[in-house]
Amino acid sequence: MTQTTLPPTKKTAPVSAPKGTVSDRSRSERRLGWMLAGPAFFVMLAVTAYPILQAVYESLFSYRLTDPDNRAFTGLNNYWVILTDSLWWQSIWVTVLITVVTVTVELVLGFGLAMVMAKALRSIRPVVRAAILIPYAVITVVSAFAWQFAFDINTGFVNSWFTWLPGVSADTDWFGDWGTSILVICLAEIWKTTPFISLLLLAGLAQVPEVLQEAAQVDGATWWQRLWRVTIPNMKAAIMVALLFRTLDAFRVFDSIFIMTNGANGTESVSFLAYRQTIARLEIGLGSAVSVLLFITVVLIAMAFIKGFKVDLSSARGE
């Protein structure tokens, strides 16, 4: 009886989908996402589209409410007046400074608080999380008033409690100088919104696989090495979302400045400049132009964050 030998079969590599194509699972998830978020998205668009378009339209006119009959079309003249005025660039500088300082400090503190909440004992974990998140539950105006009263030269307790610090005395006026005013504003913003970043980073920490931490520990990695090589790279998407949301919010800072200094001593932000032009001076044309420029700046910041982080959200979902 003869034995027939079959020729060896060649192993074919698995056929992968062409680059750029979308799988059925991704397509169904996107469809479900639009079904769930679509109604809220269109309602938000309808609510915000009209004010944005109205501001763009009004910015093209020389229009003041105290003299409505002299309304005249000026094209882009309002934008030219703003961009060539030193007050605009001073407001940009103050806004960028507050944004960079507060977001940087909040990211570091928020990451530390997120790790505390994640590693806290199960029995006290709810208490720890509630205590950390209390400042974020306080209304921004209430928080600004509280910090103003604390640092006020007449009603505050900071001068009497911290006279042992260099440069602090009983008659120190924290809101009488540009530097100290910005310091108090930044402290108020950091205290109020650090819990927000810690909450977002806590969600990112929950997505880091514990098996990776254990594997790195077995390989002899130190805590610092595990933090930089395992934890942070695996929560890049959460860090990007936290930084993006907080940067956009910080760049529109208004409440703390309005309550504490009312724009005095050169502490005027871009949002406060738009308020002062539109509400205080009733310059609808110039105020609308400032608002449009603020909107464009916020959009550019969002685009820079998304492009700079280069986060693949589809891979973060495990596709």
PDB file of C-alpha atoms in Angstrom:
ATOM      1  CA  MET A   1       0.000   0.000   0.000  1.00  0.00           C
ATOM      2  CA  THR A   2       1.510   3.233  -1.059  1.00  0.00           C
ATOM      3  CA  GLN A   3       1.370   6.357   1.084  1.00  0.00           C
ATOM      4  CA  THR A   4       0.481   9.546  -0.687  1.00  0.00           C
ATOM      5  CA  THR A   5       2.402  12.580   0.494  1.00  0.00           C
ATOM      6  CA  LEU A   6       0.642  15.873   0.089  1.00  0.00           C
ATOM      7  CA  PRO A   7       2.706  18.936  -0.745  1.00  0.00           C
ATOM      8  CA  PRO A   8       3.202  21.308   2.185  1.00  0.00           C
ATOM      9  CA  THR A   9       0.655  24.023   2.337  1.00  0.00           C
ATOM     10  CA  LYS A  10       1.755  27.595   2.567  1.00  0.00           C
ATOM     11  CA  LYS A  11       0.583  29.514   5.582  1.00  0.00           C
ATOM     12  CA  THR A  12      -1.186  32.627   4.474  1.00  0.00           C
ATOM     13  CA  ALA A  13      -0.974  35.710   6.609  1.00  0.00           C
ATOM     14  CA  PRO A  14      -4.250  36.987   7.991  1.00  0.00           C
ATOM     15  CA  VAL A  15      -5.848  39.525   5.738  1.00  0.00           C
ATOM     16  CA  SER A  16      -6.042  42.860   7.474  1.00  0.00           C
ATOM     17  CA  ALA A  17      -8.456  45.567   6.575  1.00  0.00           C
ATOM     18  CA  PRO A  18      -7.032  48.309   4.387  1.00  0.00           C
ATOM     19  CA  LYS A  19      -5.699  51.266   6.289  1.00  0.00           C
ATOM     20  CA  GLY A  20      -8.305  53.930   6.782  1.00  0.00           C
ATOM     21  CA  THR A  21     -11.301  51.596   6.611  1.00  0.00           C
ATOM     22  CA  VAL A  22     -13.775  51.439   9.480  1.00  0.00           C
ATOM     23  CA  SER A  23     -14.806  48.104  10.963  1.00  0.00           C
ATOM     24  CA  ASP A  24     -18.446  47.132  11.460  1.00  0.00           C
ATOM     25  CA  ARG A  25     -17.999  47.375  15.209  1.00  0.00           C
ATOM     26  CA  SER A  26     -16.614  50.905  14.984  1.00  0.00           C
ATOM     27  CA  ARG A  27     -19.384  51.908  12.619  1.00  0.00           C
ATOM     28  CA  SER A  28     -22.073  50.551  14.943  1.00  0.00           C
ATOM     29  CA  GLU A  29     -20.495  52.257  17.960  1.00  0.00           C
ATOM     30  CA  ARG A  30     -20.379  55.563  16.124  1.00  0.00           C
ATOM     31  CA  ARG A  31     -23.996  55.168  15.117  1.00  0.00           C
ATOM     32  CA  LEU A  32     -24.966  54.419  18.720  1.00  0.00           C
ATOM     33  CA  GLY A  33     -22.917  57.403  19.919  1.00  0.00           C
ATOM     34  CA  TRP A  34     -24.731  59.764  17.556  1.00  0.00           C
ATOM     35  CA  MET A  35     -28.088  58.339  18.620  1.00  0.00           C
ATOM     36  CA  LEU A  36     -27.294  58.952  22.287  1.00  0.00           C
ATOM     37  CA  ALA A  37     -25.452  62.281  22.033  1.00  0.00           C
ATOM     38  CA  GLY A  38     -27.083  63.622  18.867  1.00  0.00           C
ATOM     39  CA  PRO A  39     -30.164  65.239  20.448  1.00  0.00           C
ATOM     40  CA  ALA A  40     -28.103  67.049  23.093  1.00  0.00           C
ATOM     41  CA  PHE A  41     -25.558  68.081  20.437  1.00  0.00           C
ATOM     42  CA  PHE A  42     -28.185  69.631  18.168  1.00  0.00           C
ATOM     43  CA  VAL A  43     -29.920  71.385  21.073  1.00  0.00           C
ATOM     44  CA  MET A  44     -26.584  72.845  22.204  1.00  0.00           C
ATOM     45  CA  LEU A  45     -25.792  73.868  18.637  1.00  0.00           C
ATOM     46  CA  ALA A  46     -29.150  75.590  18.278  1.00  0.00           C
ATOM     47  CA  VAL A  47     -28.676  77.439  21.575  1.00  0.00           C
ATOM     48  CA  THR A  48     -25.101  78.587  20.891  1.00  0.00           C
ATOM     49  CA  ALA A  49     -25.192  79.128  17.124  1.00  0.00           C
ATOM     50  CA  TYR A  50     -27.438  82.193  17.270  1.00  0.00           C
ATOM     51  CA  PRO A  51     -25.330  84.152  19.825  1.00  0.00           C
ATOM     52  CA  ILE A  52     -22.143  83.339  17.909  1.00  0.00           C
ATOM     53  CA  LEU A  53     -23.577  84.440  14.571  1.00  0.00           C
ATOM     54  CA  GLN A  54     -25.109  87.526  16.195  1.00  0.00           C
ATOM     55  CA  ALA A  55     -21.736  88.477  17.692  1.00  0.00           C
ATOM     56  CA  VAL A  56     -20.019  88.044  14.339  1.00  0.00           C
ATOM     57  CA  TYR A  57     -22.663  90.229  12.693  1.00  0.00           C
ATOM     58  CA  GLU A  58     -22.530  92.969  15.344  1.00  0.00           C
ATOM     59  CA  SER A  59     -18.721  93.040  15.233  1.00  0.00           C
ATOM     60  CA  LEU A  60     -18.878  94.384  11.695  1.00  0.00           C
ATOM     61  CA  PHE A  61     -20.653  97.571  12.799  1.00  0.00           C
ATOM     62  CA  SER A  62     -19.781 100.690  14.749  1.00  0.00           C
ATOM     63  CA  TYR A  63     -22.668 100.409  17.167  1.00  0.00           C
ATOM     64  CA  ARG A  64     -23.165 101.903  20.610  1.00  0.00           C
ATOM     65  CA  LEU A  65     -26.379 101.565  22.599  1.00  0.00           C
ATOM     66  CA  THR A  66     -26.174 105.151  23.824  1.00  0.00           C
ATOM     67  CA  ASP A  67     -26.303 106.329  20.198  1.00  0.00           C
ATOM     68  CA  PRO A  68     -28.212 103.652  18.235  1.00  0.00           C
ATOM     69  CA  ASP A  69     -29.103 105.968  15.343  1.00  0.00           C
ATOM     70  CA  ASN A  70     -25.467 106.326  14.265  1.00  0.00           C
ATOM     71  CA  ARG A  71     -24.991 102.655  13.583  1.00  0.00           C
ATOM     72  CA  ALA A  72     -22.676 102.201  10.590  1.00  0.00           C
ATOM     73  CA  PHE A  73     -21.080  99.261   8.798  1.00  0.00           C
ATOM     74  CA  THR A  74     -17.292  99.323   9.280  1.00  0.00           C
ATOM     75  CA  GLY A  75     -16.268  95.829   8.158  1.00  0.00           C
ATOM     76  CA  LEU A  76     -13.196  94.559   9.971  1.00  0.00           C
ATOM     77  CA  ASN A  77     -12.309  97.939  11.466  1.00  0.00           C
ATOM     78  CA  ASN A  78     -13.291  96.849  14.993  1.00  0.00           C
ATOM     79  CA  TYR A  79     -10.861  93.936  14.795  1.00  0.00           C
ATOM     80  CA  TRP A  80      -8.107  96.273  13.590  1.00  0.00           C
ATOM     81  CA  VAL A  81      -8.764  98.659  16.476  1.00  0.00           C
ATOM     82  CA  ILE A  82      -8.598  95.812  19.026  1.00  0.00           C
ATOM     83  CA  LEU A  83      -5.523  94.075  17.642  1.00  0.00           C
ATOM     84  CA  THR A  84      -3.556  97.332  17.487  1.00  0.00           C
ATOM     85  CA  ASP A  85      -4.478  98.352  21.030  1.00  0.00           C
ATOM     86  CA  SER A  86      -2.034  97.560  23.841  1.00  0.00           C
ATOM     87  CA  LEU A  87      -4.961  96.881  26.193  1.00  0.00           C
ATOM     88  CA  TRP A  88      -5.868  93.776  24.170  1.00  0.00           C
ATOM     89  CA  TRP A  89      -2.363  92.366  24.383  1.00  0.00           C
ATOM     90  CA  GLN A  90      -2.184  93.178  28.096  1.00  0.00           C
ATOM     91  CA  SER A  91      -5.408  91.221  28.586  1.00  0.00           C
ATOM     92  CA  ILE A  92      -4.008  88.334  26.532  1.00  0.00           C
ATOM     93  CA  TRP A  93      -0.849  88.291  28.649  1.00  0.00           C
ATOM     94  CA  VAL A  94      -2.823  88.239  31.926  1.00  0.00           C
ATOM     95  CA  THR A  95      -5.141  85.511  30.632  1.00  0.00           C
ATOM     96  CA  VAL A  96      -2.298  83.317  29.379  1.00  0.00           C
ATOM     97  CA  LEU A  97      -0.382  83.778  32.640  1.00  0.00           C
ATOM     98  CA  ILE A  98      -3.360  82.776  34.793  1.00  0.00           C
ATOM     99  CA  THR A  99      -4.113  79.837  32.493  1.00  0.00           C
ATOM    100  CA  VAL A 100      -0.567  78.456  32.447  1.00  0.00           C
ATOM    101  CA  VAL A 101       0.006  78.828  36.193  1.00  0.00           C
ATOM    102  CA  THR A 102      -3.340  77.429  37.322  1.00  0.00           C
ATOM    103  CA  VAL A 103      -3.503  74.528  34.862  1.00  0.00           C
ATOM    104  CA  THR A 104       0.085  73.459  35.595  1.00  0.00           C
ATOM    105  CA  VAL A 105      -0.381  73.488  39.365  1.00  0.00           C
ATOM    106  CA  GLU A 106      -3.809  71.868  39.110  1.00  0.00           C
ATOM    107  CA  LEU A 107      -2.445  69.051  36.947  1.00  0.00           C
ATOM    108  CA  VAL A 108       0.268  68.188  39.484  1.00  0.00           C
ATOM    109  CA  LEU A 109      -1.989  68.497  42.516  1.00  0.00           C
ATOM    110  CA  GLY A 110      -4.897  66.789  40.757  1.00  0.00           C
ATOM    111  CA  PHE A 111      -2.727  63.834  39.797  1.00  0.00           C
ATOM    112  CA  GLY A 112      -1.563  63.476  43.390  1.00  0.00           C
ATOM    113  CA  LEU A 113      -5.122  63.667  44.720  1.00  0.00           C
ATOM    114  CA  ALA A 114      -6.286  61.150  42.120  1.00  0.00           C
ATOM    115  CA  MET A 115      -3.666  58.676  43.288  1.00  0.00           C
ATOM    116  CA  VAL A 116      -4.696  59.256  46.912  1.00  0.00           C
ATOM    117  CA  MET A 117      -8.338  58.579  46.037  1.00  0.00           C
ATOM    118  CA  ALA A 118      -7.394  55.487  44.036  1.00  0.00           C
ATOM    119  CA  LYS A 119      -5.137  54.013  46.741  1.00  0.00           C
ATOM    120  CA  ALA A 120      -7.220  54.947  49.794  1.00  0.00           C
ATOM    121  CA  LEU A 121      -8.563  52.148  51.955  1.00  0.00           C
ATOM    122  CA  ARG A 122     -11.913  50.861  50.817  1.00  0.00           C
ATOM    123  CA  SER A 123     -13.520  51.751  54.154  1.00  0.00           C
ATOM    124  CA  ILE A 124     -12.557  55.438  54.017  1.00  0.00           C
ATOM    125  CA  ARG A 125     -12.482  55.872  50.225  1.00  0.00           C
ATOM    126  CA  PRO A 126     -15.946  57.540  49.970  1.00  0.00           C
ATOM    127  CA  VAL A 127     -15.065  59.997  52.741  1.00  0.00           C
ATOM    128  CA  VAL A 128     -11.731  60.892  51.128  1.00  0.00           C
ATOM    129  CA  ARG A 129     -13.305  61.442  47.704  1.00  0.00           C
ATOM    130  CA  ALA A 130     -16.133  63.557  49.131  1.00  0.00           C
ATOM    131  CA  ALA A 131     -13.690  65.738  51.089  1.00  0.00           C
ATOM    132  CA  ILE A 132     -11.500  66.308  48.030  1.00  0.00           C
ATOM    133  CA  LEU A 133     -14.437  67.157  45.756  1.00  0.00           C
ATOM    134  CA  ILE A 134     -16.095  69.661  48.132  1.00  0.00           C
ATOM    135  CA  PRO A 135     -14.367  72.781  46.674  1.00  0.00           C
ATOM    136  CA  TYR A 136     -15.615  71.937  43.192  1.00  0.00           C
ATOM    137  CA  ALA A 137     -19.198  71.932  44.497  1.00  0.00           C
ATOM    138  CA  VAL A 138     -18.861  75.541  45.654  1.00  0.00           C
ATOM    139  CA  ILE A 139     -20.211  78.151  43.243  1.00  0.00           C
ATOM    140  CA  THR A 140     -17.412  80.131  41.600  1.00  0.00           C
ATOM    141  CA  VAL A 141     -18.776  83.505  42.748  1.00  0.00           C
ATOM    142  CA  VAL A 142     -19.069  82.261  46.342  1.00  0.00           C
ATOM    143  CA  SER A 143     -15.507  80.930  46.172  1.00  0.00           C
ATOM    144  CA  ALA A 144     -14.241  84.275  44.827  1.00  0.00           C
ATOM    145  CA  PHE A 145     -15.990  86.206  47.622  1.00  0.00           C
ATOM    146  CA  ALA A 146     -14.549  83.842  50.234  1.00  0.00           C
ATOM    147  CA  TRP A 147     -10.992  84.349  48.974  1.00  0.00           C
ATOM    148  CA  GLN A 148     -11.520  88.092  48.714  1.00  0.00           C
ATOM    149  CA  PHE A 149     -12.681  88.289  52.338  1.00  0.00           C
ATOM    150  CA  ALA A 150      -9.736  86.135  53.434  1.00  0.00           C
ATOM    151  CA  PHE A 151      -7.142  88.427  51.808  1.00  0.00           C
ATOM    152  CA  ASP A 152      -8.921  91.753  52.331  1.00  0.00           C
ATOM    153  CA  ILE A 153      -6.898  94.217  54.380  1.00  0.00           C
ATOM    154  CA  ASN A 154      -9.891  95.022  56.610  1.00  0.00           C
ATOM    155  CA  THR A 155     -11.898  91.789  56.925  1.00  0.00           C
ATOM    156  CA  GLY A 156      -9.276  89.173  56.065  1.00  0.00           C
ATOM    157  CA  PHE A 157      -7.397  86.855  58.387  1.00  0.00           C
ATOM    158  CA  VAL A 158      -4.390  86.164  56.136  1.00  0.00           C
ATOM    159  CA  ASN A 159      -2.416  89.191  57.316  1.00  0.00           C
ATOM    160  CA  SER A 160      -2.899  88.341  60.997  1.00  0.00           C
ATOM    161  CA  TRP A 161      -2.285  84.599  60.612  1.00  0.00           C
ATOM    162  CA  PHE A 162       0.715  84.695  58.297  1.00  0.00           C
ATOM    163  CA  THR A 163       2.756  87.645  59.525  1.00  0.00           C
ATOM    164  CA  TRP A 164       5.646  85.218  60.034  1.00  0.00           C
ATOM    165  CA  LEU A 165       5.995  84.905  56.251  1.00  0.00           C
ATOM    166  CA  PRO A 166       8.461  87.255  54.513  1.00  0.00           C
ATOM    167  CA  GLY A 167       6.744  90.316  53.081  1.00  0.00           C
ATOM    168  CA  VAL A 168       3.472  89.794  55.002  1.00  0.00           C
ATOM    169  CA  SER A 169       2.471  92.351  57.614  1.00  0.00           C
ATOM    170  CA  ALA A 170      -0.743  93.547  59.235  1.00  0.00           C
ATOM    171  CA  ASP A 171      -1.188  96.276  56.613  1.00  0.00           C
ATOM    172  CA  THR A 172      -0.345  94.235  53.500  1.00  0.00           C
ATOM    173  CA  ASP A 173      -2.812  95.067  50.701  1.00  0.00           C
ATOM    174  CA  TRP A 174      -2.984  91.981  48.527  1.00  0.00           C
ATOM    175  CA  PHE A 175      -5.248  93.656  45.982  1.00  0.00           C
ATOM    176  CA  GLY A 176      -3.222  96.854  45.720  1.00  0.00           C
ATOM    177  CA  ASP A 177      -0.517  95.410  43.477  1.00  0.00           C
ATOM    178  CA  TRP A 178      -0.562  93.521  40.174  1.00  0.00           C
ATOM    179  CA  GLY A 179       1.595  90.615  41.332  1.00  0.00           C
ATOM    180  CA  THR A 180      -0.226  89.889  44.585  1.00  0.00           C
ATOM    181  CA  SER A 181      -3.613  90.322  42.901  1.00  0.00           C
ATOM    182  CA  ILE A 182      -2.732  87.727  40.256  1.00  0.00           C
ATOM    183  CA  LEU A 183      -1.411  85.446  43.012  1.00  0.00           C
ATOM    184  CA  VAL A 184      -4.696  85.509  44.939  1.00  0.00           C
ATOM    185  CA  ILE A 185      -6.713  85.006  41.746  1.00  0.00           C
ATOM    186  CA  CYS A 186      -4.587  81.985  40.823  1.00  0.00           C
ATOM    187  CA  LEU A 187      -4.889  80.529  44.330  1.00  0.00           C
ATOM    188  CA  ALA A 188      -8.671  80.854  44.211  1.00  0.00           C
ATOM    189  CA  GLU A 189      -8.838  79.184  40.797  1.00  0.00           C
ATOM    190  CA  ILE A 190      -6.514  76.361  41.885  1.00  0.00           C
ATOM    191  CA  TRP A 191      -8.494  75.678  45.063  1.00  0.00           C
ATOM    192  CA  LYS A 192     -11.785  75.672  43.183  1.00  0.00           C
ATOM    193  CA  THR A 193     -10.988  73.522  40.148  1.00  0.00           C
ATOM    194  CA  THR A 194      -8.223  71.131  41.200  1.00  0.00           C
ATOM    195  CA  PRO A 195     -10.880  68.557  42.254  1.00  0.00           C
ATOM    196  CA  PHE A 196     -12.265  68.650  38.707  1.00  0.00           C
ATOM    197  CA  ILE A 197      -8.930  67.581  37.221  1.00  0.00           C
ATOM    198  CA  SER A 198      -8.420  64.986  39.957  1.00  0.00           C
ATOM    199  CA  LEU A 199     -11.816  63.470  39.137  1.00  0.00           C
ATOM    200  CA  LEU A 200     -10.936  63.140  35.441  1.00  0.00           C
ATOM    201  CA  LEU A 201      -7.494  61.723  36.218  1.00  0.00           C
ATOM    202  CA  LEU A 202      -9.035  59.257  38.662  1.00  0.00           C
ATOM    203  CA  ALA A 203     -11.085  57.876  35.774  1.00  0.00           C
ATOM    204  CA  GLY A 204      -7.885  57.603  33.746  1.00  0.00           C
ATOM    205  CA  LEU A 205      -6.095  55.745  36.556  1.00  0.00           C
ATOM    206  CA  ALA A 206      -8.910  53.207  36.623  1.00  0.00           C
ATOM    207  CA  GLN A 207      -8.177  52.378  32.962  1.00  0.00           C
ATOM    208  CA  VAL A 208      -4.519  51.434  33.609  1.00  0.00           C
ATOM    209  CA  PRO A 209      -4.288  47.600  33.624  1.00  0.00           C
ATOM    210  CA  GLU A 210      -3.084  46.357  36.997  1.00  0.00           C
ATOM    211  CA  VAL A 211      -1.276  43.482  35.292  1.00  0.00           C
ATOM    212  CA  LEU A 212       1.119  45.972  33.693  1.00  0.00           C
ATOM    213  CA  GLN A 213       1.945  47.448  37.076  1.00  0.00           C
ATOM    214  CA  GLU A 214       2.589  43.986  38.508  1.00  0.00           C
ATOM    215  CA  ALA A 215       4.740  42.978  35.544  1.00  0.00           C
ATOM    216  CA  ALA A 216       6.837  46.136  35.834  1.00  0.00           C
ATOM    217  CA  GLN A 217       7.248  45.576  39.569  1.00  0.00           C
ATOM    218  CA  VAL A 218       8.382  41.989  38.986  1.00  0.00           C
ATOM    219  CA  ASP A 219      10.942  43.259  36.473  1.00  0.00           C
ATOM    220  CA  GLY A 220      12.408  45.457  39.196  1.00  0.00           C
ATOM    221  CA  ALA A 221      10.999  48.822  38.135  1.00  0.00           C
ATOM    222  CA  THR A 222      10.874  51.440  40.872  1.00  0.00           C
ATOM    223  CA  TRP A 223       7.737  53.392  41.743  1.00  0.00           C
ATOM    224  CA  TRP A 224       8.989  56.383  39.757  1.00  0.00           C
ATOM    225  CA  GLN A 225       9.765  54.220  36.716  1.00  0.00           C
ATOM    226  CA  ARG A 226       6.339  52.576  36.864  1.00  0.00           C
ATOM    227  CA  LEU A 227       4.767  56.026  37.028  1.00  0.00           C
ATOM    228  CA  TRP A 228       6.563  57.370  33.931  1.00  0.00           C
ATOM    229  CA  ARG A 229       6.726  54.168  31.868  1.00  0.00           C
ATOM    230  CA  VAL A 230       3.393  52.509  32.704  1.00  0.00           C
ATOM    231  CA  THR A 231       0.871  54.764  34.439  1.00  0.00           C
ATOM    232  CA  ILE A 232       1.167  58.051  32.543  1.00  0.00           C
ATOM    233  CA  PRO A 233       1.438  56.563  29.004  1.00  0.00           C
ATOM    234  CA  ASN A 234      -1.688  54.457  29.582  1.00  0.00           C
ATOM    235  CA  MET A 235      -3.753  57.418  30.772  1.00  0.00           C
ATOM    236  CA  LYS A 236      -2.669  59.838  28.054  1.00  0.00           C
ATOM    237  CA  ALA A 237      -6.241  60.241  26.810  1.00  0.00           C
ATOM    238  CA  ALA A 238      -7.516  61.170  30.285  1.00  0.00           C
ATOM    239  CA  ILE A 239      -4.698  63.698  30.733  1.00  0.00           C
ATOM    240  CA  MET A 240      -5.498  65.267  27.364  1.00  0.00           C
ATOM    241  CA  VAL A 241      -9.200  65.591  28.222  1.00  0.00           C
ATOM    242  CA  ALA A 242      -8.445  67.058  31.664  1.00  0.00           C
ATOM    243  CA  LEU A 243      -5.960  69.591  30.279  1.00  0.00           C
ATOM    244  CA  LEU A 244      -8.214  70.527  27.373  1.00  0.00           C
ATOM    245  CA  PHE A 245     -11.322  71.127  29.464  1.00  0.00           C
ATOM    246  CA  ARG A 246      -9.478  73.000  32.190  1.00  0.00           C
ATOM    247  CA  THR A 247      -7.419  75.140  29.782  1.00  0.00           C
ATOM    248  CA  LEU A 248     -10.521  76.242  27.882  1.00  0.00           C
ATOM    249  CA  ASP A 249     -12.239  77.041  31.165  1.00  0.00           C
ATOM    250  CA  ALA A 250      -9.228  78.896  32.607  1.00  0.00           C
ATOM    251  CA  PHE A 251      -8.767  80.957  29.443  1.00  0.00           C
ATOM    252  CA  ARG A 252     -12.290  82.328  29.927  1.00  0.00           C
ATOM    253  CA  VAL A 253     -11.651  83.367  33.553  1.00  0.00           C
ATOM    254  CA  PHE A 254     -14.003  86.143  34.617  1.00  0.00           C
ATOM    255  CA  ASP A 255     -15.742  85.593  37.974  1.00  0.00           C
ATOM    256  CA  SER A 256     -12.686  85.744  40.233  1.00  0.00           C
ATOM    257  CA  ILE A 257     -11.328  88.878  38.531  1.00  0.00           C
ATOM    258  CA  PHE A 258     -14.716  90.598  38.602  1.00  0.00           C
ATOM    259  CA  ILE A 259     -15.211  89.913  42.313  1.00  0.00           C
ATOM    260  CA  MET A 260     -11.673  90.482  43.621  1.00  0.00           C
ATOM    261  CA  THR A 261     -10.196  93.332  41.574  1.00  0.00           C
ATOM    262  CA  ASN A 262     -12.836  94.382  39.023  1.00  0.00           C
ATOM    263  CA  GLY A 263     -10.004  94.545  36.493  1.00  0.00           C
ATOM    264  CA  ALA A 264      -7.905  97.033  38.498  1.00  0.00           C
ATOM    265  CA  ASN A 265      -4.087  97.044  38.571  1.00  0.00           C
ATOM    266  CA  GLY A 266      -3.848  95.534  35.093  1.00  0.00           C
ATOM    267  CA  THR A 267      -5.643  92.287  36.035  1.00  0.00           C
ATOM    268  CA  GLU A 268      -8.164  92.494  33.209  1.00  0.00           C
ATOM    269  CA  SER A 269      -8.640  89.230  31.299  1.00  0.00           C
ATOM    270  CA  VAL A 270     -10.003  88.830  27.774  1.00  0.00           C
ATOM    271  CA  SER A 271     -13.439  87.847  29.068  1.00  0.00           C
ATOM    272  CA  PHE A 272     -13.462  90.852  31.386  1.00  0.00           C
ATOM    273  CA  LEU A 273     -12.434  93.089  28.487  1.00  0.00           C
ATOM    274  CA  ALA A 274     -15.386  91.809  26.453  1.00  0.00           C
ATOM    275  CA  TYR A 275     -17.694  92.429  29.426  1.00  0.00           C
ATOM    276  CA  ARG A 276     -16.399  95.959  29.997  1.00  0.00           C
ATOM    277  CA  GLN A 277     -16.738  96.927  26.331  1.00  0.00           C
ATOM    278  CA  THR A 278     -20.212  95.443  25.930  1.00  0.00           C
ATOM    279  CA  ILE A 279     -21.899  95.986  29.309  1.00  0.00           C
ATOM    280  CA  ALA A 280     -20.062  98.873  30.969  1.00  0.00           C
ATOM    281  CA  ARG A 281     -19.314 101.037  27.921  1.00  0.00           C
ATOM    282  CA  LEU A 282     -22.205  99.725  25.774  1.00  0.00           C
ATOM    283  CA  GLU A 283     -19.854  99.408  22.789  1.00  0.00           C
ATOM    284  CA  ILE A 284     -21.699  96.532  21.140  1.00  0.00           C
ATOM    285  CA  GLY A 285     -19.503  96.500  18.044  1.00  0.00           C
ATOM    286  CA  LEU A 286     -16.157  96.445  19.857  1.00  0.00           C
ATOM    287  CA  GLY A 287     -17.436  94.077  22.551  1.00  0.00           C
ATOM    288  CA  SER A 288     -18.734  91.645  19.943  1.00  0.00           C
ATOM    289  CA  ALA A 289     -15.380  91.754  18.154  1.00  0.00           C
ATOM    290  CA  VAL A 290     -13.569  90.909  21.406  1.00  0.00           C
ATOM    291  CA  SER A 291     -15.978  88.012  21.977  1.00  0.00           C
ATOM    292  CA  VAL A 292     -15.376  86.678  18.462  1.00  0.00           C
ATOM    293  CA  LEU A 293     -11.609  86.877  18.934  1.00  0.00           C
ATOM    294  CA  LEU A 294     -11.956  85.042  22.245  1.00  0.00           C
ATOM    295  CA  PHE A 295     -14.024  82.340  20.546  1.00  0.00           C
ATOM    296  CA  ILE A 296     -11.442  81.941  17.768  1.00  0.00           C
ATOM    297  CA  THR A 297      -8.630  81.701  20.330  1.00  0.00           C
ATOM    298  CA  VAL A 298     -10.461  79.000  22.281  1.00  0.00           C
ATOM    299  CA  VAL A 299     -11.039  76.998  19.086  1.00  0.00           C
ATOM    300  CA  LEU A 300      -7.337  77.265  18.182  1.00  0.00           C
ATOM    301  CA  ILE A 301      -6.365  76.084  21.675  1.00  0.00           C
ATOM    302  CA  ALA A 302      -8.653  73.068  21.364  1.00  0.00           C
ATOM    303  CA  MET A 303      -7.225  72.183  17.949  1.00  0.00           C
ATOM    304  CA  ALA A 304      -3.659  72.537  19.262  1.00  0.00           C
ATOM    305  CA  PHE A 305      -4.360  70.173  22.155  1.00  0.00           C
ATOM    306  CA  ILE A 306      -5.982  67.537  19.945  1.00  0.00           C
ATOM    307  CA  LYS A 307      -3.194  67.687  17.367  1.00  0.00           C
ATOM    308  CA  GLY A 308      -0.417  67.944  19.942  1.00  0.00           C
ATOM    309  CA  PHE A 309      -1.385  64.951  22.073  1.00  0.00           C
ATOM    310  CA  LYS A 310      -2.152  62.708  19.069  1.00  0.00           C
ATOM    311  CA  VAL A 311      -4.363  60.437  21.154  1.00  0.00           C
ATOM    312  CA  ASP A 312      -5.961  57.502  19.338  1.00  0.00           C
ATOM    313  CA  LEU A 313      -9.303  57.289  21.097  1.00  0.00           C
ATOM    314  CA  SER A 314     -10.298  54.187  19.139  1.00  0.00           C
ATOM    315  CA  SER A 315      -7.330  52.267  20.513  1.00  0.00           C
ATOM    316  CA  ALA A 316      -8.155  53.523  23.989  1.00  0.00           C
ATOM    317  CA  ARG A 317     -11.503  51.759  23.666  1.00  0.00           C
ATOM    318  CA  GLY A 318      -9.727  48.523  22.822  1.00  0.00           C
ATOM    319  CA  GLU A 319     -10.555  48.293  19.117  1.00  0.00           C
TER     320      GLU A 319
END
